[in-house]
Amino acid sequence: MSLDEHPEKSHSGTGRAYKFYVDGARWGFHLVTLRGSMAPARRDCSGWEMFLPTGCLLLSVLLFHPSLAKVCNDRTKHGQDNSWFARDGENLPIMVLMPMNESALMSSISQGIEPAVQLAIQHIRESRKYSFSLITKIYDTECDNAKGLRAFFDAICYGPKHLMIFGGVCPSVTSIIAESLEGWNLVQLSFAATTPVLADKKKYPNFFRTVPSDNAVNPAVVKFLNVYNWTRVGTLTQDVQRFSEVRNDLTNELEKANIQIADTESFSNDPCVNVKKLKDNDVRIIIGQFDENLASKVFCCAYNLNMYGSKYQWIIPGWYQGNWWEQANSTNCTTKKLLTAMEGYISVDFEPLSARQIKGISGRTPKEYEREYSRELQQKGVEASKFHGFAYDGIWVIAKTFFRVMELLRIKQRQNVYHNFTVDDREVGKMVLDVMNETNFYGVTGQVMFRNGERMGTIKFNQFQEGREVKVGEYNAIANVLDLINNSIKFQGVGPPKDRTIVHLQRRNINRPLYSILSTITILGMLMAGAFLFFNIKNRNHRLIKMSSPYMNNLIILGGMLSYASIFLFGLDGGFVSDKEFETLCTVRTWILIVGYTTAFGAMFAKTWRVHAIFKNVKMKKKIIKDQKLLIIVGGMLLIDLCILICWQIVDPLKRTVEEYSLEADPQGRDIAILPFLEHCENTHMTIWLGIVYAYKGLLMLFGCFLAWETRNVSIPALNDSKYIGMSVYNVGIMCIIGAAVSFLTRDQPNVQFCIVALVIIFCSTITLCLVFVPKFITMRTNPDAATQNRRLKFTQNQKKEDSKTSTSVTSVNQANTSRLDGLQTDNHRLRMRITELDKELEEVTMQLQDTPEKTPYIKQNHYPDANNILSIRNFTDGKDGEKSILKNHLEQKPQAHWGSMDPSRINRGPLEDINSPEHIQRRLSLQLPILHHAYLPSIGGVDASCTSPNGSPGSSPRHRHMPPSYRVMVSGL
């Protein structure tokens, strides 16, 4: 076997003639190379696919049919005869390529096309508008690449000279032939090839189609999405080139329309995993691209995943066969389940016949044409094809194109002055292309126009309702308008489903009733604090108030009111104020609370420290701590606070931050999700600043609690509120520790946190103010003179019990001086016993005076020094009391005045009568008893030595005079 090569020229381009020798016989064939470009190798040309061009099938035909070689070569002269446009009544042949064999794939489409083609040719002839007749010759491609190419080359080699190619049903066969048309100077018009691949004009420049491509539905889908404001979708695509091409074009259209593609899923066989991913990504609007065989699987998965109903919208192709869910159901789901999941889906496909009943180029409305077409089908006994309208309009496109080309050629012929006008195939092919692009008429499928070879047709929208598809609208690609039939779309919910889970941001606000209640309590607390402030200022000169440091009390009230005021600010959030104002509140409430706490707690701390410093004075020296020193302590604490706050504000100020929590279902059952968020006051180094503040306040609090514990049993009249101040410090410390811990743990529960913080502030402020001022208020109301009354101790039968209480009080106050106190108690007891003995002696002397008046001089001389002894005992008891000299002068002068003031009338009476007379006895008792009363009772706190007259009036009685603090301390100690 050998192969000889002989270059030759052909009518369609450069070619090569070959002689093939098999078993001594010579076989000849001519292989044409289209513009020198080799087509992709095809497996159909077995053995030659490695080096042969698209004409390989022609090679196989000629190899096995040697007689055709010569015929094909003769046909190369067709390019020389182009006078067909000059003659009327010419029969213009058209090559029709489509699968006719009933066993071939998609043959059902072709069987319903032939009646429409013949009906169009008949209507063209009846119109009498055209001076030619169209002759169609059908070549069976059998939807096979090899057989389709063979049919095409058969028509080229030994068929009539075709001016156009009509047909192309199977995508693969059509794409192979369309790719080679430019070399043959032929134009192909398809009525059924919808594959998006053929839209590539660089690869298929001579290809047109009257049927919209699969990509033509994408602008319609985008328009439909815009109608319902769906801006977030997902795609589910079968992993096949046809659907992948549509998805890629859809992606571009969606991006142009600013529609978000939330997820893109592709599958080959089992779509359930991909459907689950769509659900996990919260895709509600799903655009599917898959055939009916896999559509049943998709909806079965959707049913199992509950991805149907009012929350979801499926958009799928509309070219499925009727009742496809029954024929293609290969799933475990029953038909009922599939119908449940399918309910409400939207299908999109081209409109086979226009819904507008307008007479078109044929003079018939779409309905009138459809009736004629139905009669043709009945006569031939074939089934209808959904592409019959596009085939009918396609024949009209060819007729109008030929008519316009003939006009143009005749005009050129008349303009030729030499009358030898000729035209070649290349020029005719270019004219056909130009005329085809200018096509614009109204046919039975609507307005027929081409844009870059693509039909600008009408897209219909159907909805699956109660087991059947119902038309709900159509999209006009030329006008870019979507018309929806009123009230035809029935969504399963109240309205269209949402394109995503609508997330409602819900601020975790402070509950307003709670805020109102706590605010009311806070206002009452502030009114109470104001009342205490008024009480403290009004009675600032009263000894009871004055002894408790009214200035420090004012600071406690001021700090309490600032703490109360911070509660109002802690309850304000973004629901009441703007974001900017909220940031300001963050700083203001922090400053107010810290300053208020320091002011109130610092004042209590200072007063407690004073009690501790005075009472724990081991040397028992006189120690004076004035209020000025306490104010300096409080001022120092505030200065430290201000330094911390100013540095905080300058270096790292507080800002508003938002913390979002997990989605929650709507409690009312709506198709929305709740996204709770909470506003916080935070900064970059929040932990560090809080640590500084807590450390400083914590140390003060611990030290304050220590002082309160140390002075828990102190009861000093001069510091009449020291015990209550200590209780307040202790309570504030404990409550602040508990409140801070619980507030931190309830950070994500604003109501609980606010309630705890507010109650802690209210409790601490209220307890502190009440402990400091309520006892004073009660004392002022019940016994206004209690502050000015001196305590009078009397000897009673319970004297030992009082001594025991006094001893216990002293011992509990200062355990460090136990030995010294024991000595003082012993001396005190000894002196009291001595006074008792003197009292007995005085009684005996008095009795003797009553019985023996002769002993009066003895009494005067011997017992009067005993009275002086009593005075000396009192002086010993009082120590360095400055009033000792006054009492001594009183005792030296009074007796002389009484004894030297006798009535002169009684001088001459007898001694016994005068002494025992009632007047003498009364005079002696009135003199001696007051002297004794003044001598020893002041030493135990009974009568003040400053008294000038033992017989004074009750109003001037020493009982109503205030004892100096030094005596009061000593008396309490005793």
Short mmCIF file of C-alpha atoms in Angstrom, two decimals, residues 83-305:
data_model
loop_
_atom_site.label_atom_id
_atom_site.label_comp_id
_atom_site.label_asym_id
_atom_site.label_seq_id
_atom_site.Cartn_x
_atom_site.Cartn_y
_atom_site.Cartn_z
CA SER A 83 -25.93 33.56 -12.13
CA TRP A 84 -28.79 32.19 -10.01
CA PHE A 85 -29.65 35.66 -8.70
CA ALA A 86 -30.36 36.98 -12.21
CA ARG A 87 -33.16 34.57 -13.08
CA ASP A 88 -36.73 34.57 -11.73
CA GLY A 89 -38.41 31.35 -10.73
CA GLU A 90 -35.11 29.84 -9.76
CA ASN A 91 -35.15 26.88 -7.39
CA LEU A 92 -32.71 27.62 -4.62
CA PRO A 93 -31.55 24.46 -2.83
CA ILE A 94 -31.10 24.40 0.96
CA MET A 95 -29.10 21.74 2.81
CA VAL A 96 -31.11 20.46 5.82
CA LEU A 97 -29.08 18.58 8.42
CA MET A 98 -30.91 16.76 11.21
CA PRO A 99 -31.27 13.24 12.65
CA MET A 100 -34.10 11.42 10.89
CA ASN A 101 -33.39 7.83 11.91
CA GLU A 102 -35.87 6.87 14.61
CA SER A 103 -33.14 5.05 16.52
CA ALA A 104 -30.99 8.14 16.63
CA LEU A 105 -30.86 10.44 19.60
CA MET A 106 -33.13 13.52 19.38
CA SER A 107 -34.82 12.10 16.26
CA SER A 108 -38.21 12.96 17.77
CA ILE A 109 -37.35 16.62 17.37
CA SER A 110 -36.67 16.27 13.64
CA GLN A 111 -39.80 14.28 12.90
CA GLY A 112 -41.94 17.18 14.02
CA ILE A 113 -39.80 19.73 12.18
CA GLU A 114 -40.37 18.57 8.57
CA PRO A 115 -44.09 19.49 8.57
CA ALA A 116 -43.26 22.98 9.82
CA VAL A 117 -40.58 23.41 7.12
CA GLN A 118 -42.92 22.32 4.36
CA LEU A 119 -45.65 24.55 5.75
CA ALA A 120 -43.28 27.52 5.69
CA ILE A 121 -42.23 26.85 2.07
CA GLN A 122 -45.89 26.60 1.13
CA HIS A 123 -46.70 29.90 2.82
CA ILE A 124 -43.75 31.57 1.12
CA ARG A 125 -44.97 30.37 -2.26
CA GLU A 126 -48.50 31.51 -1.48
CA SER A 127 -47.32 34.96 -0.45
CA ARG A 128 -46.13 35.66 -4.06
CA LYS A 129 -43.55 38.07 -2.65
CA TYR A 130 -40.59 36.07 -3.79
CA SER A 131 -39.51 35.23 -7.34
CA PHE A 132 -37.83 31.97 -6.38
CA SER A 133 -38.66 28.71 -4.76
CA LEU A 134 -36.88 27.05 -1.87
CA ILE A 135 -35.98 23.41 -2.26
CA THR A 136 -34.97 21.49 0.87
CA LYS A 137 -32.87 18.38 0.85
CA ILE A 138 -32.68 16.56 4.20
CA TYR A 139 -29.46 14.79 5.14
CA ASP A 140 -29.63 12.44 8.10
CA THR A 141 -26.84 13.10 10.63
CA GLU A 142 -28.16 10.42 13.04
CA CYS A 143 -26.75 12.58 15.85
CA ASP A 144 -23.37 10.98 15.28
CA ASN A 145 -20.24 12.98 14.53
CA ALA A 146 -18.87 10.66 11.87
CA LYS A 147 -22.18 10.09 10.14
CA GLY A 148 -23.02 13.76 10.31
CA LEU A 149 -19.77 14.72 8.66
CA ARG A 150 -20.32 12.09 6.02
CA ALA A 151 -23.77 13.47 5.28
CA PHE A 152 -22.36 16.98 5.07
CA PHE A 153 -19.63 16.01 2.60
CA ASP A 154 -22.06 13.93 0.57
CA ALA A 155 -24.13 17.05 0.11
CA ILE A 156 -21.04 19.06 -0.83
CA CYS A 157 -19.63 16.49 -3.27
CA TYR A 158 -22.55 15.20 -5.21
CA GLY A 159 -25.53 17.20 -4.17
CA PRO A 160 -26.79 20.44 -5.72
CA LYS A 161 -25.01 23.66 -4.99
CA HIS A 162 -26.50 24.74 -1.63
CA LEU A 163 -26.62 28.40 -0.83
CA MET A 164 -27.27 27.84 2.91
CA ILE A 165 -27.36 25.10 5.51
CA PHE A 166 -30.48 24.77 7.60
CA GLY A 167 -30.54 22.58 10.69
CA GLY A 168 -28.18 21.28 13.25
CA VAL A 169 -29.88 19.59 16.16
CA CYS A 170 -27.24 17.63 17.98
CA PRO A 171 -24.66 19.95 19.62
CA SER A 172 -21.60 17.88 18.85
CA VAL A 173 -22.38 17.37 15.15
CA THR A 174 -23.47 20.96 14.73
CA SER A 175 -20.32 22.37 16.32
CA ILE A 176 -18.05 20.27 14.05
CA ILE A 177 -19.80 21.35 10.90
CA ALA A 178 -20.21 24.98 11.96
CA GLU A 179 -16.50 25.26 12.59
CA SER A 180 -15.72 24.51 8.91
CA LEU A 181 -18.40 26.70 7.30
CA GLU A 182 -16.14 29.70 6.75
CA GLY A 183 -13.95 27.65 4.43
CA TRP A 184 -16.95 26.64 2.38
CA ASN A 185 -18.37 30.18 2.30
CA LEU A 186 -21.64 28.82 3.66
CA VAL A 187 -23.91 30.11 6.42
CA GLN A 188 -25.75 27.75 8.73
CA LEU A 189 -29.04 28.58 10.43
CA SER A 190 -30.07 26.24 13.25
CA PHE A 191 -33.51 25.92 14.79
CA ALA A 192 -32.72 23.54 17.67
CA ALA A 193 -29.04 23.81 18.70
CA THR A 194 -29.15 25.62 22.06
CA THR A 195 -25.69 24.77 23.32
CA PRO A 196 -23.85 27.93 24.50
CA VAL A 197 -20.64 26.76 22.86
CA LEU A 198 -21.91 27.85 19.46
CA ALA A 199 -22.15 31.46 20.66
CA ASP A 200 -18.38 31.86 20.19
CA LYS A 201 -18.22 33.99 17.05
CA LYS A 202 -14.47 33.67 16.75
CA LYS A 203 -14.82 29.96 16.35
CA TYR A 204 -18.21 29.82 14.62
CA PRO A 205 -18.52 33.07 12.62
CA ASN A 206 -20.99 31.68 10.04
CA PHE A 207 -23.42 30.16 12.52
CA PHE A 208 -26.88 31.58 13.32
CA ARG A 209 -29.88 30.17 15.12
CA THR A 210 -33.49 31.13 15.45
CA VAL A 211 -33.82 29.40 18.79
CA PRO A 212 -32.37 31.24 21.81
CA SER A 213 -29.35 29.57 23.34
CA ASP A 214 -29.30 28.20 26.82
CA ASN A 215 -27.44 31.33 27.87
CA ALA A 216 -30.37 33.48 26.74
CA VAL A 217 -32.26 32.56 29.89
CA ASN A 218 -29.59 34.11 32.13
CA PRO A 219 -30.56 37.77 31.55
CA ALA A 220 -34.16 36.73 32.14
CA VAL A 221 -33.24 35.03 35.40
CA VAL A 222 -31.34 38.11 36.55
CA LYS A 223 -34.35 40.27 35.72
CA PHE A 224 -36.58 37.93 37.68
CA LEU A 225 -34.25 38.12 40.67
CA ASN A 226 -34.35 41.90 40.54
CA VAL A 227 -38.14 41.92 40.64
CA TYR A 228 -38.13 40.33 44.09
CA ASN A 229 -34.97 42.07 45.25
CA TRP A 230 -33.07 38.83 45.60
CA THR A 231 -29.42 39.79 45.83
CA ARG A 232 -27.97 36.57 47.18
CA VAL A 233 -28.20 33.26 45.33
CA GLY A 234 -26.50 29.91 45.00
CA THR A 235 -25.97 27.65 42.00
CA LEU A 236 -26.18 23.88 41.72
CA THR A 237 -24.80 22.58 38.43
CA GLN A 238 -24.49 19.16 36.88
CA ASP A 239 -20.90 18.53 35.91
CA VAL A 240 -21.52 18.56 32.14
CA GLN A 241 -20.11 21.04 29.63
CA ARG A 242 -23.51 22.24 28.52
CA PHE A 243 -24.56 23.21 32.05
CA SER A 244 -21.12 24.46 33.01
CA GLU A 245 -21.20 26.90 30.12
CA VAL A 246 -24.57 28.23 31.23
CA ARG A 247 -23.36 28.59 34.80
CA ASN A 248 -20.27 30.50 33.74
CA ASP A 249 -22.33 32.92 31.69
CA LEU A 250 -24.82 33.25 34.56
CA THR A 251 -21.98 34.10 36.91
CA ASN A 252 -20.97 36.98 34.66
CA GLU A 253 -24.54 38.25 34.44
CA LEU A 254 -24.98 38.08 38.21
CA GLU A 255 -21.77 39.97 38.81
CA LYS A 256 -22.88 42.71 36.43
CA ALA A 257 -26.14 42.99 38.36
CA ASN A 258 -24.32 43.10 41.72
CA ILE A 259 -25.98 39.91 42.87
CA GLN A 260 -23.94 37.89 45.31
CA ILE A 261 -23.24 34.25 44.58
CA ALA A 262 -23.16 32.79 48.06
CA ASP A 263 -22.13 29.31 46.96
CA THR A 264 -21.43 27.43 43.73
CA GLU A 265 -21.81 23.66 43.81
CA SER A 266 -21.21 21.06 41.10
CA PHE A 267 -22.03 17.38 41.20
CA SER A 268 -21.83 14.35 38.95
CA ASN A 269 -24.17 11.75 40.39
CA ASP A 270 -25.16 12.30 44.01
CA PRO A 271 -26.20 15.89 44.70
CA CYS A 272 -27.11 15.46 48.40
CA VAL A 273 -23.73 16.54 49.72
CA ASN A 274 -23.82 19.66 47.59
CA VAL A 275 -27.40 20.45 48.54
CA LYS A 276 -26.39 20.16 52.20
CA LYS A 277 -23.59 22.66 51.62
CA LEU A 278 -26.05 25.10 50.12
CA LYS A 279 -28.19 24.82 53.22
CA ASP A 280 -25.21 25.24 55.52
CA ASN A 281 -24.29 28.43 53.66
CA ASP A 282 -27.82 29.74 54.15
CA VAL A 283 -28.64 29.78 50.42
CA ARG A 284 -32.35 30.37 49.95
CA ILE A 285 -32.55 31.14 46.20
CA ILE A 286 -31.08 28.19 44.29
CA ILE A 287 -30.51 28.26 40.53
CA GLY A 288 -30.13 24.74 39.20
CA GLN A 289 -28.63 23.51 35.94
CA PHE A 290 -29.19 19.78 35.52
CA ASP A 291 -31.22 17.38 33.41
CA GLU A 292 -34.46 15.71 34.46
CA ASN A 293 -32.74 12.48 35.42
CA LEU A 294 -30.81 14.19 38.18
CA ALA A 295 -33.54 16.68 38.96
CA SER A 296 -35.48 13.98 40.82
CA LYS A 297 -32.41 13.25 42.96
CA VAL A 298 -31.94 16.92 43.70
CA PHE A 299 -35.51 17.38 44.90
CA CYS A 300 -35.37 14.16 46.89
CA CYS A 301 -32.33 15.54 48.73
CA ALA A 302 -34.12 18.84 49.15
CA TYR A 303 -37.06 17.04 50.73
CA ASN A 304 -34.87 15.12 53.14
CA LEU A 305 -33.04 18.31 54.12
#
